[in-house]
Amino acid sequence: MSQSAAPKKLSIFVHRASECLTDHESHGDGLICFSLLNGLAERGHHIYAYTNRAPIRACHPNLVVKTDKHLVPANSLAQWEYSWRAERWMRQLARDRRIDLVWRMHPYGAGLPYPPQTGGRPLVIGPMFYGWPNVKENRTKLAQPRLGISLLPLVRPFARKGWEQALHNASLLICSTEPQANAMRHRVPRANVLTLPVIVEPPAGSGTPRMRCGDGTGLNLMFVANLVTYKHPLEFCKTIQLMRGQGLAVTGTLLGDGPERASLQSYCQDSRLQSAICFAGKVPNSEVYYQLQKADALVSMSYREPYGRGIVEAMSVGTPVICHRSGGPADFIEDGVDGLLVDELTVEAYSSTVFRLDSTPGLWDTLSRNAIRKSEQWRGEIVLSQLERALLDVWEAS
């Protein structure tokens, strides 16, 4: 392709566009996938995306999304059914439409039980994130056996084999951080691996250096996540309680909702924290940025967070972040430079780190300024240009 020629407009079939493709719900993976697919559609590429659910308020006409009601009674076999139905739709489309690439998003190991059928077309896999620890409290309803009997021990070996085959069949693997990409290059030495950060688009004017929001009387801490056990919202509340018990005027806001909300509110009432902790509930994703700007720090208490979309959103508006040193945050946060990493998932360790942020002269300003500078490389125009070029290279090489 000559330098003067207009880039080819690709026709891409997305084998699975996250488990919940969305432009507004609080579903990190779905928001990440939507920003990539809709961004490519806005650039003139034609996208046909299959997904479990699609709560989308507005998307570009070039992005066509399909969902189906799934019928397989065994949850352990649901991933096979998603793949069968997606491939049937692809065959239907291919009768009268050109398809240049096949893309499998939201892979997550056993979630991709066998290599997608591509009809000889190049296969793209990703973006890939780290997985949650495989413990009971992390499993979704879909992962639980419906009648108390699980087929997972029987199907897991086949799914793992299918995942490895898919990795070796792919023409392009997309990873969200450079350490993860390096690990994938070691795992699949012949793979073409692209490091692609999550798109972050703060409201106009918000991604510029700003003054600390606090009024000098203490810190307002923000927790942005679904209120589920593996996000550790109770530990966030206990951190507020501990610091207030030490005489520090610390307040907190929990942005999100979930099954733990009632028990958390009961805990705050019993601990006399009603005036110190606010339960803001769910807000539209576009409102999250404005809420983050009101906070002095975002506190993430997740262990092995796969990536942390809310974390990079906070960084983009200059709100310092405090995260556990694991998962995605450990890859893209430089401790003491553009965020603070905590080595232990304990209330005491987090309280000490919050105190460090509050008591160290100039630290808040340093973290805020450097976080904004780093996040400039996560803007849509930059990320989508990298992705578009990589997809075109895959197509040209096929």
mmCIF file of N, CA and C in Angstrom, residues 123-237:
data_model
loop_
_atom_site.group_PDB
_atom_site.id
_atom_site.type_symbol
_atom_site.label_atom_id
_atom_site.label_comp_id
_atom_site.label_asym_id
_atom_site.label_seq_id
_atom_site.Cartn_x
_atom_site.Cartn_y
_atom_site.Cartn_z
ATOM 1 N N LEU A 123 -6.654 -14.487 12.237
ATOM 2 C CA LEU A 123 -7.302 -14.460 13.539
ATOM 3 C C LEU A 123 -6.581 -13.483 14.453
ATOM 4 N N VAL A 124 -7.353 -12.616 15.090
ATOM 5 C CA VAL A 124 -6.838 -11.658 16.077
ATOM 6 C C VAL A 124 -7.444 -12.028 17.430
ATOM 7 N N ILE A 125 -6.637 -12.028 18.485
ATOM 8 C CA ILE A 125 -7.109 -12.336 19.832
ATOM 9 C C ILE A 125 -6.722 -11.206 20.778
ATOM 10 N N GLY A 126 -7.698 -10.720 21.543
ATOM 11 C CA GLY A 126 -7.433 -9.693 22.542
ATOM 12 C C GLY A 126 -8.476 -8.588 22.485
ATOM 13 N N PRO A 127 -8.337 -7.578 23.327
ATOM 14 C CA PRO A 127 -7.224 -7.355 24.256
ATOM 15 C C PRO A 127 -7.270 -8.330 25.418
ATOM 16 N N MET A 128 -6.088 -8.790 25.818
ATOM 17 C CA MET A 128 -5.984 -9.723 26.928
ATOM 18 C C MET A 128 -5.581 -8.989 28.199
ATOM 19 N N PHE A 129 -6.197 -9.384 29.300
ATOM 20 C CA PHE A 129 -5.878 -8.847 30.606
ATOM 21 C C PHE A 129 -5.504 -10.010 31.517
ATOM 22 N N TYR A 130 -5.050 -9.699 32.696
ATOM 23 C CA TYR A 130 -4.815 -10.752 33.680
ATOM 24 C C TYR A 130 -6.161 -11.305 34.138
ATOM 25 N N GLY A 131 -6.161 -12.542 34.622
ATOM 26 C CA GLY A 131 -7.378 -13.146 35.128
ATOM 27 C C GLY A 131 -7.505 -12.956 36.629
ATOM 28 N N TRP A 132 -8.753 -12.948 37.108
ATOM 29 C CA TRP A 132 -8.974 -12.915 38.549
ATOM 30 C C TRP A 132 -8.482 -14.221 39.153
ATOM 31 N N PRO A 133 -8.036 -14.210 40.399
ATOM 32 C CA PRO A 133 -7.690 -15.479 41.061
ATOM 33 C C PRO A 133 -8.885 -16.430 41.037
ATOM 34 N N ASN A 134 -8.623 -17.701 40.782
ATOM 35 C CA ASN A 134 -9.698 -18.686 40.656
ATOM 36 C C ASN A 134 -10.133 -19.176 42.037
ATOM 37 N N VAL A 135 -10.858 -18.303 42.729
ATOM 38 C CA VAL A 135 -11.407 -18.661 44.039
ATOM 39 C C VAL A 135 -12.914 -18.482 43.972
ATOM 40 N N LYS A 136 -13.617 -19.122 44.896
ATOM 41 C CA LYS A 136 -15.066 -19.215 44.825
ATOM 42 C C LYS A 136 -15.740 -17.858 44.771
ATOM 43 N N GLU A 137 -15.264 -16.890 45.596
ATOM 44 C CA GLU A 137 -15.947 -15.599 45.659
ATOM 45 C C GLU A 137 -15.788 -14.782 44.388
ATOM 46 N N ASN A 138 -14.861 -15.183 43.508
ATOM 47 C CA ASN A 138 -14.657 -14.462 42.254
ATOM 48 C C ASN A 138 -15.514 -14.989 41.116
ATOM 49 N N ARG A 139 -16.182 -16.121 41.301
ATOM 50 C CA ARG A 139 -16.885 -16.750 40.191
ATOM 51 C C ARG A 139 -18.249 -16.110 39.980
ATOM 52 N N THR A 140 -18.571 -15.858 38.728
ATOM 53 C CA THR A 140 -19.854 -15.270 38.390
ATOM 54 C C THR A 140 -20.947 -16.319 38.474
ATOM 55 N N LYS A 141 -22.183 -15.870 38.391
ATOM 56 C CA LYS A 141 -23.313 -16.790 38.422
ATOM 57 C C LYS A 141 -23.230 -17.800 37.293
ATOM 58 N N LEU A 142 -22.737 -17.364 36.134
ATOM 59 C CA LEU A 142 -22.636 -18.263 34.988
ATOM 60 C C LEU A 142 -21.673 -19.409 35.265
ATOM 61 N N ALA A 143 -20.697 -19.164 36.133
ATOM 62 C CA ALA A 143 -19.696 -20.193 36.418
ATOM 63 C C ALA A 143 -20.151 -21.185 37.478
ATOM 64 N N GLN A 144 -21.301 -20.951 38.102
ATOM 65 C CA GLN A 144 -21.789 -21.845 39.141
ATOM 66 C C GLN A 144 -22.654 -22.949 38.520
ATOM 67 N N PRO A 145 -22.549 -24.178 39.014
ATOM 68 C CA PRO A 145 -23.404 -25.259 38.492
ATOM 69 C C PRO A 145 -24.868 -25.006 38.814
ATOM 70 N N ARG A 146 -25.748 -25.217 37.833
ATOM 71 C CA ARG A 146 -27.166 -24.900 38.023
ATOM 72 C C ARG A 146 -27.852 -25.867 38.972
ATOM 73 N N LEU A 147 -27.495 -27.149 38.913
ATOM 74 C CA LEU A 147 -28.173 -28.167 39.711
ATOM 75 C C LEU A 147 -27.228 -28.793 40.731
ATOM 76 N N GLY A 148 -26.152 -28.088 41.038
ATOM 77 C CA GLY A 148 -25.207 -28.613 42.010
ATOM 78 C C GLY A 148 -24.203 -29.594 41.444
ATOM 79 N N ILE A 149 -24.282 -29.876 40.163
ATOM 80 C CA ILE A 149 -23.359 -30.796 39.502
ATOM 81 C C ILE A 149 -22.640 -30.039 38.394
ATOM 82 N N SER A 150 -21.327 -30.038 38.433
ATOM 83 C CA SER A 150 -20.546 -29.291 37.460
ATOM 84 C C SER A 150 -19.830 -30.225 36.488
ATOM 85 N N LEU A 151 -19.898 -29.865 35.212
ATOM 86 C CA LEU A 151 -19.155 -30.597 34.186
ATOM 87 C C LEU A 151 -17.773 -30.002 33.962
ATOM 88 N N LEU A 152 -17.460 -28.937 34.726
ATOM 89 C CA LEU A 152 -16.208 -28.218 34.486
ATOM 90 C C LEU A 152 -14.971 -29.095 34.596
ATOM 91 N N PRO A 153 -14.876 -29.990 35.590
ATOM 92 C CA PRO A 153 -13.682 -30.850 35.642
ATOM 93 C C PRO A 153 -13.491 -31.684 34.381
ATOM 94 N N LEU A 154 -14.596 -32.002 33.697
ATOM 95 C CA LEU A 154 -14.500 -32.805 32.474
ATOM 96 C C LEU A 154 -14.115 -31.963 31.266
ATOM 97 N N VAL A 155 -14.649 -30.738 31.182
ATOM 98 C CA VAL A 155 -14.436 -29.938 29.980
ATOM 99 C C VAL A 155 -13.216 -29.031 30.082
ATOM 100 N N ARG A 156 -12.718 -28.769 31.323
ATOM 101 C CA ARG A 156 -11.606 -27.836 31.471
ATOM 102 C C ARG A 156 -10.368 -28.257 30.673
ATOM 103 N N PRO A 157 -9.957 -29.534 30.668
ATOM 104 C CA PRO A 157 -8.776 -29.903 29.872
ATOM 105 C C PRO A 157 -8.939 -29.619 28.388
ATOM 106 N N PHE A 158 -10.146 -29.842 27.848
ATOM 107 C CA PHE A 158 -10.388 -29.548 26.432
ATOM 108 C C PHE A 158 -10.327 -28.044 26.176
ATOM 109 N N ALA A 159 -10.869 -27.275 27.126
ATOM 110 C CA ALA A 159 -10.865 -25.820 26.959
ATOM 111 C C ALA A 159 -9.445 -25.267 27.001
ATOM 112 N N ARG A 160 -8.628 -25.778 27.904
ATOM 113 C CA ARG A 160 -7.240 -25.311 27.985
ATOM 114 C C ARG A 160 -6.476 -25.641 26.710
ATOM 115 N N LYS A 161 -6.713 -26.829 26.183
ATOM 116 C CA LYS A 161 -6.053 -27.215 24.929
ATOM 117 C C LYS A 161 -6.515 -26.323 23.785
ATOM 118 N N GLY A 162 -7.820 -26.028 23.747
ATOM 119 C CA GLY A 162 -8.333 -25.144 22.704
ATOM 120 C C GLY A 162 -7.755 -23.753 22.791
ATOM 121 N N TRP A 163 -7.583 -23.255 24.006
ATOM 122 C CA TRP A 163 -7.007 -21.924 24.205
ATOM 123 C C TRP A 163 -5.570 -21.867 23.691
ATOM 124 N N GLU A 164 -4.779 -22.882 24.017
ATOM 125 C CA GLU A 164 -3.398 -22.899 23.550
ATOM 126 C C GLU A 164 -3.339 -22.990 22.027
ATOM 127 N N GLN A 165 -4.217 -23.773 21.422
ATOM 128 C CA GLN A 165 -4.253 -23.875 19.963
ATOM 129 C C GLN A 165 -4.617 -22.531 19.341
ATOM 130 N N ALA A 166 -5.573 -21.839 19.959
ATOM 131 C CA ALA A 166 -5.987 -20.536 19.434
ATOM 132 C C ALA A 166 -4.835 -19.543 19.479
ATOM 133 N N LEU A 167 -4.070 -19.540 20.582
ATOM 134 C CA LEU A 167 -2.918 -18.629 20.681
ATOM 135 C C LEU A 167 -1.916 -18.891 19.563
ATOM 136 N N HIS A 168 -1.656 -20.145 19.281
ATOM 137 C CA HIS A 168 -0.665 -20.479 18.254
ATOM 138 C C HIS A 168 -1.215 -20.269 16.840
ATOM 139 N N ASN A 169 -2.542 -20.257 16.679
ATOM 140 C CA ASN A 169 -3.142 -20.021 15.360
ATOM 141 C C ASN A 169 -3.283 -18.534 15.035
ATOM 142 N N ALA A 170 -3.204 -17.678 16.039
ATOM 143 C CA ALA A 170 -3.516 -16.254 15.847
ATOM 144 C C ALA A 170 -2.435 -15.539 15.040
ATOM 145 N N SER A 171 -2.881 -14.640 14.190
ATOM 146 C CA SER A 171 -1.956 -13.781 13.446
ATOM 147 C C SER A 171 -1.540 -12.570 14.264
ATOM 148 N N LEU A 172 -2.345 -12.216 15.276
ATOM 149 C CA LEU A 172 -2.033 -11.066 16.130
ATOM 150 C C LEU A 172 -2.615 -11.313 17.509
ATOM 151 N N LEU A 173 -1.784 -11.115 18.548
ATOM 152 C CA LEU A 173 -2.225 -11.156 19.932
ATOM 153 C C LEU A 173 -2.126 -9.750 20.509
ATOM 154 N N ILE A 174 -3.190 -9.282 21.138
ATOM 155 C CA ILE A 174 -3.219 -7.928 21.697
ATOM 156 C C ILE A 174 -3.210 -8.030 23.215
ATOM 157 N N CYS A 175 -2.207 -7.421 23.848
ATOM 158 C CA CYS A 175 -2.087 -7.392 25.301
ATOM 159 C C CYS A 175 -2.235 -5.954 25.796
ATOM 160 N N SER A 176 -2.676 -5.815 27.044
ATOM 161 C CA SER A 176 -2.975 -4.483 27.560
ATOM 162 C C SER A 176 -1.781 -3.794 28.202
ATOM 163 N N THR A 177 -0.753 -4.553 28.589
ATOM 164 C CA THR A 177 0.441 -3.948 29.179
ATOM 165 C C THR A 177 1.687 -4.599 28.592
ATOM 166 N N GLU A 178 2.811 -3.895 28.675
ATOM 167 C CA GLU A 178 4.042 -4.409 28.102
ATOM 168 C C GLU A 178 4.573 -5.630 28.855
ATOM 169 N N PRO A 179 4.534 -5.681 30.195
ATOM 170 C CA PRO A 179 4.966 -6.919 30.866
ATOM 171 C C PRO A 179 4.136 -8.134 30.445
ATOM 172 N N GLN A 180 2.844 -7.940 30.268
ATOM 173 C CA GLN A 180 2.001 -9.046 29.825
ATOM 174 C C GLN A 180 2.356 -9.450 28.403
ATOM 175 N N ALA A 181 2.629 -8.450 27.544
ATOM 176 C CA ALA A 181 3.019 -8.744 26.167
ATOM 177 C C ALA A 181 4.335 -9.519 26.127
ATOM 178 N N ASN A 182 5.289 -9.143 26.969
ATOM 179 C CA ASN A 182 6.566 -9.867 27.006
ATOM 180 C C ASN A 182 6.367 -11.308 27.458
ATOM 181 N N ALA A 183 5.474 -11.509 28.431
ATOM 182 C CA ALA A 183 5.186 -12.869 28.883
ATOM 183 C C ALA A 183 4.550 -13.693 27.766
ATOM 184 N N MET A 184 3.690 -13.061 26.972
ATOM 185 C CA MET A 184 3.040 -13.779 25.874
ATOM 186 C C MET A 184 4.050 -14.089 24.770
ATOM 187 N N ARG A 185 5.002 -13.176 24.531
ATOM 188 C CA ARG A 185 6.042 -13.466 23.526
ATOM 189 C C ARG A 185 6.893 -14.654 23.955
ATOM 190 N N HIS A 186 7.134 -14.779 25.238
ATOM 191 C CA HIS A 186 7.891 -15.923 25.749
ATOM 192 C C HIS A 186 7.071 -17.207 25.638
ATOM 193 N N ARG A 187 5.776 -17.100 25.874
ATOM 194 C CA ARG A 187 4.898 -18.267 25.829
ATOM 195 C C ARG A 187 4.658 -18.738 24.412
ATOM 196 N N VAL A 188 4.510 -17.776 23.486
ATOM 197 C CA VAL A 188 4.273 -18.109 22.074
ATOM 198 C C VAL A 188 5.351 -17.381 21.263
ATOM 199 N N PRO A 189 6.556 -17.944 21.161
ATOM 200 C CA PRO A 189 7.706 -17.228 20.596
ATOM 201 C C PRO A 189 7.490 -16.680 19.189
ATOM 202 N N ARG A 190 6.698 -17.350 18.374
ATOM 203 C CA ARG A 190 6.512 -16.898 16.991
ATOM 204 C C ARG A 190 5.344 -15.925 16.844
ATOM 205 N N ALA A 191 4.732 -15.550 17.948
ATOM 206 C CA ALA A 191 3.538 -14.716 17.878
ATOM 207 C C ALA A 191 3.882 -13.267 17.547
ATOM 208 N N ASN A 192 2.971 -12.629 16.845
ATOM 209 C CA ASN A 192 3.011 -11.181 16.621
ATOM 210 C C ASN A 192 2.174 -10.554 17.730
ATOM 211 N N VAL A 193 2.823 -9.840 18.670
ATOM 212 C CA VAL A 193 2.152 -9.336 19.866
ATOM 213 C C VAL A 193 2.161 -7.809 19.863
ATOM 214 N N LEU A 194 0.981 -7.236 20.098
ATOM 215 C CA LEU A 194 0.824 -5.787 20.164
ATOM 216 C C LEU A 194 0.451 -5.387 21.589
ATOM 217 N N THR A 195 1.147 -4.392 22.136
ATOM 218 C CA THR A 195 0.759 -3.812 23.415
ATOM 219 C C THR A 195 -0.182 -2.641 23.143
ATOM 220 N N LEU A 196 -1.400 -2.744 23.643
ATOM 221 C CA LEU A 196 -2.416 -1.730 23.368
ATOM 222 C C LEU A 196 -3.076 -1.310 24.675
ATOM 223 N N PRO A 197 -2.801 -0.111 25.160
ATOM 224 C CA PRO A 197 -3.425 0.328 26.415
ATOM 225 C C PRO A 197 -4.912 0.579 26.247
ATOM 226 N N VAL A 198 -5.599 0.646 27.359
ATOM 227 C CA VAL A 198 -7.030 0.941 27.351
ATOM 228 C C VAL A 198 -7.253 2.402 26.988
ATOM 229 N N ILE A 199 -8.255 2.657 26.154
ATOM 230 C CA ILE A 199 -8.588 4.031 25.769
ATOM 231 C C ILE A 199 -9.171 4.782 26.960
ATOM 232 N N VAL A 200 -8.663 5.974 27.198
ATOM 233 C CA VAL A 200 -9.179 6.852 28.245
ATOM 234 C C VAL A 200 -9.412 8.219 27.626
ATOM 235 N N GLU A 201 -10.660 8.672 27.672
ATOM 236 C CA GLU A 201 -11.021 9.976 27.094
ATOM 237 C C GLU A 201 -11.705 10.827 28.159
ATOM 238 N N PRO A 202 -10.941 11.560 28.978
ATOM 239 C CA PRO A 202 -11.572 12.414 29.987
ATOM 240 C C PRO A 202 -12.294 13.580 29.328
ATOM 241 N N PRO A 203 -13.266 14.166 30.019
ATOM 242 C CA PRO A 203 -13.963 15.327 29.463
ATOM 243 C C PRO A 203 -12.992 16.461 29.143
ATOM 244 N N ALA A 204 -13.342 17.277 28.179
ATOM 245 C CA ALA A 204 -12.481 18.378 27.754
ATOM 246 C C ALA A 204 -12.100 19.242 28.953
ATOM 247 N N GLY A 205 -10.809 19.511 29.061
ATOM 248 C CA GLY A 205 -10.325 20.392 30.117
ATOM 249 C C GLY A 205 -10.020 19.699 31.424
ATOM 250 N N SER A 206 -10.426 18.436 31.579
ATOM 251 C CA SER A 206 -10.211 17.763 32.862
ATOM 252 C C SER A 206 -8.834 17.115 32.948
ATOM 253 N N GLY A 207 -8.212 16.835 31.804
ATOM 254 C CA GLY A 207 -6.902 16.204 31.805
ATOM 255 C C GLY A 207 -5.777 17.199 31.846
ATOM 256 N N THR A 208 -5.859 18.204 32.688
ATOM 257 C CA THR A 208 -4.824 19.206 32.855
ATOM 258 C C THR A 208 -4.473 19.317 34.336
ATOM 259 N N PRO A 209 -3.236 19.719 34.660
ATOM 260 C CA PRO A 209 -2.848 19.823 36.072
ATOM 261 C C PRO A 209 -3.840 20.659 36.867
ATOM 262 N N ARG A 210 -4.121 20.236 38.082
ATOM 263 C CA ARG A 210 -5.097 20.926 38.912
ATOM 264 C C ARG A 210 -4.626 20.956 40.353
ATOM 265 N N MET A 211 -5.294 21.749 41.152
ATOM 266 C CA MET A 211 -4.998 21.829 42.565
ATOM 267 C C MET A 211 -5.708 20.699 43.299
ATOM 268 N N ARG A 212 -5.173 20.352 44.444
ATOM 269 C CA ARG A 212 -5.816 19.331 45.271
ATOM 270 C C ARG A 212 -7.209 19.795 45.661
ATOM 271 N N CYS A 213 -8.184 18.846 45.600
ATOM 272 C CA CYS A 213 -9.582 19.191 45.813
ATOM 273 C C CYS A 213 -9.909 19.441 47.276
ATOM 274 N N GLY A 214 -9.143 18.849 48.170
ATOM 275 C CA GLY A 214 -9.470 18.955 49.581
ATOM 276 C C GLY A 214 -9.447 20.394 50.085
ATOM 277 N N ASP A 215 -10.162 20.649 51.161
ATOM 278 C CA ASP A 215 -10.229 21.989 51.727
ATOM 279 C C ASP A 215 -9.277 22.161 52.901
ATOM 280 N N GLY A 216 -8.340 21.213 53.059
ATOM 281 C CA GLY A 216 -7.377 21.314 54.130
ATOM 282 C C GLY A 216 -7.795 20.611 55.405
ATOM 283 N N THR A 217 -8.993 20.068 55.461
ATOM 284 C CA THR A 217 -9.487 19.419 56.673
ATOM 285 C C THR A 217 -9.321 17.897 56.629
ATOM 286 N N GLY A 218 -8.880 17.353 55.533
ATOM 287 C CA GLY A 218 -8.713 15.905 55.441
ATOM 288 C C GLY A 218 -8.792 15.437 54.015
ATOM 289 N N LEU A 219 -8.856 14.122 53.861
ATOM 290 C CA LEU A 219 -8.888 13.509 52.538
ATOM 291 C C LEU A 219 -10.263 12.941 52.241
ATOM 292 N N ASN A 220 -10.701 13.130 51.003
ATOM 293 C CA ASN A 220 -11.911 12.479 50.510
ATOM 294 C C ASN A 220 -11.476 11.363 49.586
ATOM 295 N N LEU A 221 -11.661 10.121 50.025
ATOM 296 C CA LEU A 221 -11.235 8.958 49.256
ATOM 297 C C LEU A 221 -12.400 8.401 48.448
ATOM 298 N N MET A 222 -12.089 7.914 47.239
ATOM 299 C CA MET A 222 -13.109 7.379 46.340
ATOM 300 C C MET A 222 -12.855 5.900 46.084
ATOM 301 N N PHE A 223 -13.941 5.116 46.089
ATOM 302 C CA PHE A 223 -13.903 3.698 45.743
ATOM 303 C C PHE A 223 -14.841 3.521 44.563
ATOM 304 N N VAL A 224 -14.323 3.072 43.407
ATOM 305 C CA VAL A 224 -15.127 2.936 42.195
ATOM 306 C C VAL A 224 -15.068 1.484 41.733
ATOM 307 N N ALA A 225 -16.149 0.747 41.977
ATOM 308 C CA ALA A 225 -16.200 -0.671 41.593
ATOM 309 C C ALA A 225 -17.563 -1.218 41.960
ATOM 310 N N ASN A 226 -17.889 -2.356 41.374
ATOM 311 C CA ASN A 226 -19.074 -3.078 41.822
ATOM 312 C C ASN A 226 -18.858 -3.529 43.272
ATOM 313 N N LEU A 227 -19.907 -3.482 44.052
ATOM 314 C CA LEU A 227 -19.790 -3.829 45.465
ATOM 315 C C LEU A 227 -19.933 -5.342 45.634
ATOM 316 N N VAL A 228 -18.828 -6.021 45.357
ATOM 317 C CA VAL A 228 -18.739 -7.476 45.468
ATOM 318 C C VAL A 228 -17.541 -7.804 46.356
ATOM 319 N N THR A 229 -17.531 -9.016 46.899
ATOM 320 C CA THR A 229 -16.528 -9.346 47.916
ATOM 321 C C THR A 229 -15.099 -9.226 47.405
ATOM 322 N N TYR A 230 -14.834 -9.665 46.149
ATOM 323 C CA TYR A 230 -13.457 -9.676 45.678
ATOM 324 C C TYR A 230 -12.924 -8.295 45.304
ATOM 325 N N LYS A 231 -13.764 -7.279 45.372
ATOM 326 C CA LYS A 231 -13.290 -5.898 45.239
ATOM 327 C C LYS A 231 -12.959 -5.288 46.608
ATOM 328 N N HIS A 232 -13.328 -5.980 47.682
ATOM 329 C CA HIS A 232 -13.012 -5.603 49.056
ATOM 330 C C HIS A 232 -13.524 -4.221 49.472
ATOM 331 N N PRO A 233 -14.799 -3.941 49.227
ATOM 332 C CA PRO A 233 -15.338 -2.649 49.680
ATOM 333 C C PRO A 233 -15.397 -2.539 51.204
ATOM 334 N N LEU A 234 -15.560 -3.672 51.907
ATOM 335 C CA LEU A 234 -15.595 -3.610 53.370
ATOM 336 C C LEU A 234 -14.253 -3.123 53.918
ATOM 337 N N GLU A 235 -13.155 -3.568 53.320
ATOM 338 C CA GLU A 235 -11.841 -3.120 53.757
ATOM 339 C C GLU A 235 -11.664 -1.620 53.515
ATOM 340 N N PHE A 236 -12.282 -1.110 52.459
ATOM 341 C CA PHE A 236 -12.245 0.339 52.222
ATOM 342 C C PHE A 236 -12.922 1.068 53.382
ATOM 343 N N CYS A 237 -14.094 0.584 53.772
ATOM 344 C CA CYS A 237 -14.815 1.205 54.886
ATOM 345 C C CYS A 237 -14.007 1.108 56.175
#
